PDB file of C-alpha atoms in Angstrom:
ATOM      1  CA  MET A   1      10.553  17.476 -11.344  1.00 93.00           C
ATOM      2  CA  THR A   2      10.661  17.167  -7.104  1.00 96.00           C
ATOM      3  CA  TYR A   3       8.021  14.914  -6.313  1.00 97.00           C
ATOM      4  CA  LEU A   4       8.986  12.467  -8.975  1.00 98.00           C
ATOM      5  CA  LEU A   5      12.462  12.218  -7.712  1.00 98.00           C
ATOM      6  CA  LEU A   6      11.567  11.737  -4.580  1.00 98.00           C
ATOM      7  CA  CYS A   7       9.225   8.604  -6.012  1.00 98.00           C
ATOM      8  CA  LEU A   8      12.175   7.561  -7.047  1.00 98.00           C
ATOM      9  CA  GLY A   9      14.385   7.610  -4.791  1.00 98.00           C
ATOM     10  CA  PHE A  10      11.919   5.683  -1.995  1.00 98.00           C
ATOM     11  CA  ALA A  11      11.495   3.252  -5.212  1.00 98.00           C
ATOM     12  CA  ILE A  12      14.386   2.250  -7.069  1.00 98.00           C
ATOM     13  CA  PRO A  13      16.337   0.461  -4.061  1.00 98.00           C
ATOM     14  CA  ILE A  14      12.469  -1.954  -3.507  1.00 98.00           C
ATOM     15  CA  ALA A  15      12.209  -2.599  -7.401  1.00 98.00           C
ATOM     16  CA  ILE A  16      15.926  -4.023  -7.327  1.00 98.00           C
ATOM     17  CA  TRP A  17      15.435  -6.211  -3.860  1.00 97.00           C
ATOM     18  CA  THR A  18      12.090  -7.321  -5.907  1.00 97.00           C
ATOM     19  CA  ALA A  19      13.475  -7.979  -9.036  1.00 97.00           C
ATOM     20  CA  LEU A  20      16.369  -9.685  -7.183  1.00 96.00           C
ATOM     21  CA  LEU A  21      13.521 -12.281  -5.279  1.00 95.00           C
ATOM     22  CA  ILE A  22      11.670 -12.341  -8.588  1.00 95.00           C
ATOM     23  CA  ARG A  23      15.331 -13.881 -10.296  1.00 95.00           C
ATOM     24  CA  ALA A  24      16.158 -15.639  -6.984  1.00 93.00           C
ATOM     25  CA  LYS A  25      12.205 -17.239  -7.922  1.00 91.00           C
ATOM     26  CA  LYS A  26      11.418 -16.365  -4.422  1.00 92.00           C
ATOM     27  CA  VAL A  27       8.554 -14.120  -5.458  1.00 93.00           C
ATOM     28  CA  SER A  28       6.394 -14.908  -8.474  1.00 93.00           C
ATOM     29  CA  GLY A  29       6.778 -12.015 -10.994  1.00 95.00           C
ATOM     30  CA  LYS A  30       3.350 -12.806 -12.620  1.00 96.00           C
ATOM     31  CA  VAL A  31       1.662 -12.569  -9.469  1.00 96.00           C
ATOM     32  CA  VAL A  32       3.770  -9.357  -8.741  1.00 97.00           C
ATOM     33  CA  LEU A  33       2.306  -8.165 -12.020  1.00 98.00           C
ATOM     34  CA  ALA A  34      -1.139  -9.002 -12.001  1.00 98.00           C
ATOM     35  CA  THR A  35      -1.569  -7.706  -7.947  1.00 98.00           C
ATOM     36  CA  THR A  36      -0.058  -4.100  -9.244  1.00 98.00           C
ATOM     37  CA  LEU A  37      -2.620  -4.064 -12.451  1.00 98.00           C
ATOM     38  CA  THR A  38      -5.315  -4.541  -9.770  1.00 98.00           C
ATOM     39  CA  LEU A  39      -4.090  -2.143  -7.258  1.00 98.00           C
ATOM     40  CA  ALA A  40      -3.637   0.656  -9.958  1.00 97.00           C
ATOM     41  CA  ALA A  41      -6.774   0.579 -11.244  1.00 97.00           C
ATOM     42  CA  VAL A  42      -8.105   0.541  -7.660  1.00 97.00           C
ATOM     43  CA  THR A  43      -5.900   3.784  -7.093  1.00 97.00           C
ATOM     44  CA  VAL A  44      -7.406   5.854 -10.017  1.00 97.00           C
ATOM     45  CA  ILE A  45     -10.319   5.586  -7.933  1.00 96.00           C
ATOM     46  CA  GLY A  46      -9.468   5.989  -4.573  1.00 95.00           C
ATOM     47  CA  ASP A  47      -6.370   8.683  -4.963  1.00 96.00           C
ATOM     48  CA  ASN A  48      -9.441  10.615  -7.014  1.00 96.00           C
ATOM     49  CA  PHE A  49     -11.634  10.844  -4.409  1.00 94.00           C
ATOM     50  CA  ILE A  50      -8.670  11.744  -1.794  1.00 94.00           C
ATOM     51  CA  VAL A  51      -7.446  14.242  -3.971  1.00 95.00           C
ATOM     52  CA  SER A  52     -10.918  15.685  -5.677  1.00 95.00           C
ATOM     53  CA  SER A  53     -12.399  16.244  -1.939  1.00 94.00           C
ATOM     54  CA  GLY A  54      -9.089  18.357  -0.919  1.00 94.00           C
ATOM     55  CA  ILE A  55      -7.911  15.843   1.602  1.00 94.00           C
ATOM     56  CA  VAL A  56      -4.563  16.306   0.193  1.00 95.00           C
ATOM     57  CA  ALA A  57      -3.256  19.075  -2.067  1.00 95.00           C
ATOM     58  CA  TYR A  58      -0.186  19.264  -4.215  1.00 97.00           C
ATOM     59  CA  ASP A  59       2.233  22.182  -4.937  1.00 96.00           C
ATOM     60  CA  GLU A  60       1.816  22.616  -8.519  1.00 96.00           C
ATOM     61  CA  SER A  61       5.107  23.821  -9.142  1.00 97.00           C
ATOM     62  CA  LYS A  62       6.890  20.392  -7.543  1.00 97.00           C
ATOM     63  CA  ILE A  63       4.953  17.938  -9.318  1.00 97.00           C
ATOM     64  CA  LEU A  64       5.180  16.905 -13.149  1.00 97.00           C
ATOM     65  CA  GLY A  65       1.989  18.007 -13.634  1.00 95.00           C
ATOM     66  CA  ILE A  66       0.172  14.864 -15.635  1.00 97.00           C
ATOM     67  CA  ARG A  67      -2.830  13.678 -13.827  1.00 96.00           C
ATOM     68  CA  ILE A  68      -5.034  10.695 -14.317  1.00 95.00           C
ATOM     69  CA  ILE A  69      -7.846  12.515 -13.784  1.00 95.00           C
ATOM     70  CA  ASN A  70      -7.549  14.852 -10.742  1.00 94.00           C
ATOM     71  CA  ALA A  71      -4.557  12.454  -9.487  1.00 96.00           C
ATOM     72  CA  PRO A  72      -0.657  13.630  -9.594  1.00 97.00           C
ATOM     73  CA  ILE A  73       0.924  10.421 -11.889  1.00 97.00           C
ATOM     74  CA  GLU A  74       3.345  10.250  -9.231  1.00 97.00           C
ATOM     75  CA  ASP A  75       0.674   9.057  -6.753  1.00 97.00           C
ATOM     76  CA  PHE A  76       1.112   5.336  -8.523  1.00 98.00           C
ATOM     77  CA  PHE A  77       4.543   5.067  -7.067  1.00 98.00           C
ATOM     78  CA  TYR A  78       2.747   4.157  -4.209  1.00 98.00           C
ATOM     79  CA  ALA A  79       0.420   1.412  -5.188  1.00 98.00           C
ATOM     80  CA  VAL A  80       3.257   0.380  -7.259  1.00 98.00           C
ATOM     81  CA  ILE A  81       5.653   0.269  -4.811  1.00 98.00           C
ATOM     82  CA  ALA A  82       3.062  -1.060  -2.219  1.00 98.00           C
ATOM     83  CA  VAL A  83       2.669  -4.316  -3.977  1.00 98.00           C
ATOM     84  CA  LEU A  84       6.500  -4.296  -3.845  1.00 98.00           C
ATOM     85  CA  LEU A  85       7.181  -4.001  -0.027  1.00 98.00           C
ATOM     86  CA  VAL A  86       4.006  -6.585   0.904  1.00 98.00           C
ATOM     87  CA  ALA A  87       5.251  -9.067  -1.563  1.00 97.00           C
ATOM     88  CA  THR A  88       9.247  -9.057  -0.786  1.00 97.00           C
ATOM     89  CA  LEU A  89       8.629  -8.892   2.956  1.00 97.00           C
ATOM     90  CA  TRP A  90       5.360 -11.596   2.839  1.00 96.00           C
ATOM     91  CA  ARG A  91       8.008 -13.647   0.900  1.00 92.00           C
ATOM     92  CA  GLN A  92      10.640 -13.936   3.953  1.00 81.00           C
ATOM     93  CA  LYS A  93      10.427 -16.116   6.864  1.00 58.00           C
ATOM     94  CA  PRO A  94      10.078 -16.990   9.510  1.00 45.00           C
ATOM     95  CA  ASN A  95       6.588 -18.808   9.205  1.00 47.00           C
ATOM     96  CA  ASP A  96       5.031 -19.434  12.403  1.00 47.00           C
ATOM     97  CA  GLY A  97       2.555 -21.545  11.038  1.00 46.00           C
ATOM     98  CA  PRO A  98       2.831 -25.109  12.014  1.00 49.00           C
ATOM     99  CA  ARG A  99       4.192 -27.889   9.697  1.00 47.00           C
ATOM    100  CA  LYS A 100       1.482 -29.140   7.279  1.00 46.00           C
ATOM    101  CA  GLU A 101       0.235 -25.428   7.635  1.00 49.00           C
ATOM    102  CA  ARG A 102       3.692 -23.930   5.915  1.00 50.00           C
ATOM    103  CA  VAL A 103       1.424 -23.486   2.433  1.00 54.00           C
ATOM    104  CA  ASP A 104       3.798 -21.070   0.220  1.00 57.00           C
ATOM    105  CA  ASP A 105       1.660 -18.294  -0.074  1.00 63.00           C
TER     106      ASP A 105
ATOM    107  CA  MET B   1     -14.146  17.701  13.257  1.00 87.00           C
ATOM    108  CA  ASN B   2     -15.467  15.533  10.641  1.00 93.00           C
ATOM    109  CA  TYR B   3     -15.535  11.685  10.821  1.00 95.00           C
ATOM    110  CA  THR B   4     -16.130  10.920   7.039  1.00 95.00           C
ATOM    111  CA  TYR B   5     -12.921   9.816   5.936  1.00 96.00           C
ATOM    112  CA  LEU B   6     -12.036   8.712   9.146  1.00 97.00           C
ATOM    113  CA  GLY B   7     -15.333   6.377   8.756  1.00 97.00           C
ATOM    114  CA  LEU B   8     -14.645   5.319   5.522  1.00 97.00           C
ATOM    115  CA  LEU B   9     -11.269   3.829   6.187  1.00 97.00           C
ATOM    116  CA  ALA B  10     -12.518   2.060   9.453  1.00 98.00           C
ATOM    117  CA  PHE B  11     -14.785   0.758   7.128  1.00 98.00           C
ATOM    118  CA  SER B  12     -12.383  -0.519   4.466  1.00 98.00           C
ATOM    119  CA  LEU B  13     -10.094  -1.631   6.561  1.00 98.00           C
ATOM    120  CA  ILE B  14     -12.700  -3.794   8.369  1.00 98.00           C
ATOM    121  CA  GLY B  15     -14.105  -4.936   5.260  1.00 98.00           C
ATOM    122  CA  THR B  16     -10.855  -6.290   3.752  1.00 98.00           C
ATOM    123  CA  GLY B  17     -10.408  -7.575   7.530  1.00 98.00           C
ATOM    124  CA  LEU B  18     -13.171  -9.564   6.916  1.00 98.00           C
ATOM    125  CA  PHE B  19     -12.053 -11.043   3.635  1.00 97.00           C
ATOM    126  CA  ASP B  20      -9.141 -11.682   5.485  1.00 98.00           C
ATOM    127  CA  PHE B  21     -10.684 -13.997   8.242  1.00 98.00           C
ATOM    128  CA  LYS B  22     -13.158 -15.612   5.812  1.00 97.00           C
ATOM    129  CA  TRP B  23     -10.397 -16.742   3.505  1.00 96.00           C
ATOM    130  CA  LYS B  24      -7.812 -17.127   5.776  1.00 96.00           C
ATOM    131  CA  MET B  25      -4.905 -15.010   4.078  1.00 96.00           C
ATOM    132  CA  ALA B  26      -3.127 -12.745   5.819  1.00 96.00           C
ATOM    133  CA  LEU B  27      -3.279 -11.750   9.297  1.00 97.00           C
ATOM    134  CA  PHE B  28      -5.723 -14.781  10.069  1.00 96.00           C
ATOM    135  CA  HIS B  29      -3.060 -17.191   8.048  1.00 95.00           C
ATOM    136  CA  ASN B  30      -0.087 -16.301   9.733  1.00 94.00           C
ATOM    137  CA  PRO B  31      -0.244 -13.686  11.797  1.00 96.00           C
ATOM    138  CA  LEU B  32       3.210 -12.690  12.811  1.00 95.00           C
ATOM    139  CA  ARG B  33       4.542 -12.707   8.929  1.00 95.00           C
ATOM    140  CA  ALA B  34       1.198 -10.026   8.075  1.00 97.00           C
ATOM    141  CA  ALA B  35       2.033  -7.834  10.763  1.00 97.00           C
ATOM    142  CA  VAL B  36       6.014  -7.323  10.252  1.00 96.00           C
ATOM    143  CA  THR B  37       5.271  -7.420   6.346  1.00 97.00           C
ATOM    144  CA  LEU B  38       2.397  -4.318   7.369  1.00 98.00           C
ATOM    145  CA  ALA B  39       4.005  -2.419   9.688  1.00 98.00           C
ATOM    146  CA  VAL B  40       7.391  -2.710   7.385  1.00 98.00           C
ATOM    147  CA  SER B  41       5.604  -1.265   5.085  1.00 98.00           C
ATOM    148  CA  VAL B  42       3.147   1.172   6.636  1.00 98.00           C
ATOM    149  CA  ALA B  43       6.726   2.723   8.002  1.00 98.00           C
ATOM    150  CA  TYR B  44       8.045   2.713   4.972  1.00 98.00           C
ATOM    151  CA  PHE B  45       5.547   4.606   3.422  1.00 98.00           C
ATOM    152  CA  LEU B  46       5.501   7.467   6.584  1.00 98.00           C
ATOM    153  CA  ILE B  47       9.157   8.236   5.989  1.00 98.00           C
ATOM    154  CA  TRP B  48       8.111   8.855   2.165  1.00 98.00           C
ATOM    155  CA  ASP B  49       5.240  10.765   3.502  1.00 97.00           C
ATOM    156  CA  VAL B  50       6.884  12.724   5.674  1.00 97.00           C
ATOM    157  CA  ALA B  51       9.777  13.196   3.278  1.00 97.00           C
ATOM    158  CA  GLY B  52       6.932  14.700   0.956  1.00 97.00           C
ATOM    159  CA  ILE B  53       5.346  16.776   3.418  1.00 97.00           C
ATOM    160  CA  ALA B  54       8.829  18.515   4.311  1.00 97.00           C
ATOM    161  CA  LEU B  55       9.888  19.063   1.215  1.00 97.00           C
ATOM    162  CA  GLY B  56       6.514  21.269   0.311  1.00 97.00           C
ATOM    163  CA  ILE B  57       5.340  18.710  -2.166  1.00 97.00           C
ATOM    164  CA  PHE B  58       2.325  17.648  -0.635  1.00 94.00           C
ATOM    165  CA  PHE B  59       0.155  19.406   2.438  1.00 94.00           C
ATOM    166  CA  THR B  60      -3.297  19.351   3.685  1.00 93.00           C
ATOM    167  CA  GLY B  61      -5.842  20.313   1.539  1.00 91.00           C
ATOM    168  CA  SER B  62      -9.320  22.277   1.804  1.00 85.00           C
ATOM    169  CA  THR B  63     -11.681  19.235   3.181  1.00 86.00           C
ATOM    170  CA  GLY B  64     -14.552  19.019   5.671  1.00 91.00           C
ATOM    171  CA  LEU B  65     -14.182  15.261   5.657  1.00 94.00           C
ATOM    172  CA  ILE B  66     -10.880  14.955   8.343  1.00 94.00           C
ATOM    173  CA  THR B  67     -10.708  14.956  11.761  1.00 95.00           C
ATOM    174  CA  GLY B  68      -8.211  17.482  11.371  1.00 93.00           C
ATOM    175  CA  ILE B  69      -5.984  15.743  14.807  1.00 95.00           C
ATOM    176  CA  MET B  70      -3.027  16.341  13.703  1.00 95.00           C
ATOM    177  CA  LEU B  71       0.547  13.762  14.279  1.00 96.00           C
ATOM    178  CA  ALA B  72       2.815  16.051  12.725  1.00 94.00           C
ATOM    179  CA  PRO B  73       2.281  19.575  10.446  1.00 93.00           C
ATOM    180  CA  ASN B  74       0.731  18.300   7.437  1.00 93.00           C
ATOM    181  CA  LEU B  75       0.332  15.016   8.502  1.00 95.00           C
ATOM    182  CA  PRO B  76      -3.811  14.032   9.676  1.00 95.00           C
ATOM    183  CA  LEU B  77      -4.249  10.844  11.756  1.00 96.00           C
ATOM    184  CA  GLU B  78      -6.000   9.355   8.805  1.00 96.00           C
ATOM    185  CA  GLU B  79      -2.420   9.159   6.961  1.00 96.00           C
ATOM    186  CA  PRO B  80      -1.387   6.125   8.411  1.00 98.00           C
ATOM    187  CA  LEU B  81      -4.811   4.026   8.336  1.00 98.00           C
ATOM    188  CA  PHE B  82      -4.598   5.056   4.587  1.00 97.00           C
ATOM    189  CA  LEU B  83      -1.354   3.758   4.581  1.00 98.00           C
ATOM    190  CA  LEU B  84      -2.522   0.411   5.862  1.00 98.00           C
ATOM    191  CA  LEU B  85      -5.548   0.023   4.213  1.00 98.00           C
ATOM    192  CA  LEU B  86      -3.071   0.728   0.936  1.00 98.00           C
ATOM    193  CA  CYS B  87      -0.933  -2.047   1.847  1.00 98.00           C
ATOM    194  CA  TYR B  88      -3.154  -4.766   3.384  1.00 98.00           C
ATOM    195  CA  CYS B  89      -5.508  -4.160   0.453  1.00 98.00           C
ATOM    196  CA  ALA B  90      -1.515  -5.161  -1.584  1.00 98.00           C
ATOM    197  CA  LEU B  91      -0.907  -7.810   0.593  1.00 98.00           C
ATOM    198  CA  LEU B  92      -4.440  -9.951   0.229  1.00 98.00           C
ATOM    199  CA  LEU B  93      -4.428  -9.152  -3.639  1.00 98.00           C
ATOM    200  CA  PHE B  94      -0.935 -10.724  -3.803  1.00 97.00           C
ATOM    201  CA  VAL B  95      -1.605 -13.879  -1.923  1.00 96.00           C
ATOM    202  CA  ALA B  96      -4.995 -14.070  -3.576  1.00 96.00           C
ATOM    203  CA  PHE B  97      -3.351 -14.343  -7.236  1.00 97.00           C
ATOM    204  CA  SER B  98      -0.869 -16.558  -5.684  1.00 95.00           C
ATOM    205  CA  ARG B  99      -3.817 -18.988  -4.833  1.00 94.00           C
ATOM    206  CA  ARG B 100      -5.484 -18.218  -8.248  1.00 93.00           C
ATOM    207  CA  PHE B 101      -2.297 -18.807 -10.233  1.00 92.00           C
ATOM    208  CA  LYS B 102      -1.332 -21.958  -8.699  1.00 80.00           C
ATOM    209  CA  ARG B 103      -4.593 -23.728  -9.136  1.00 61.00           C
TER     210      ARG B 103
END
């Protein structure tokens, strides 16, 4: 449970912040969803490489024990929150390009 | 000292950067905004990681693929680079989908 609680502690504030920005139409929920699903799929491959090769190891008593192949399911919080973090930060000002290049990207 | 993981991370980061450069997506589109986005994101994950290490949840395993250079106990040099890769990929995917859904 420890790992899950740790992840929730870091994830919930970012999730709330993201939800607020989506509601204010500053961030597209559809884009966030598509990005999250894609990065989660990539994470299945990447995270399993890191775990299976022994680059990182876990205390079995502190994780749920649910694994996607070898990767603890809690690891996927990182992929989801990475998307939410970059999306919400990217959508902040300042925009430092010249006026004509200020594409709402 | 093994450079496999470090080499893979460097290769991936450079590759990701090339996509960014070619399509002018983030660092090559709005450098300040990209730098702040990535710096804050990586910092957030580093704090998260350090907390996880301090709680004994995860730690360096028995692997021959890392350099062995530790920034802190159980925090290898490769970790911030991995976090950077994660955030950079997330950012480029986000920009890619943003552009795609606007067309």
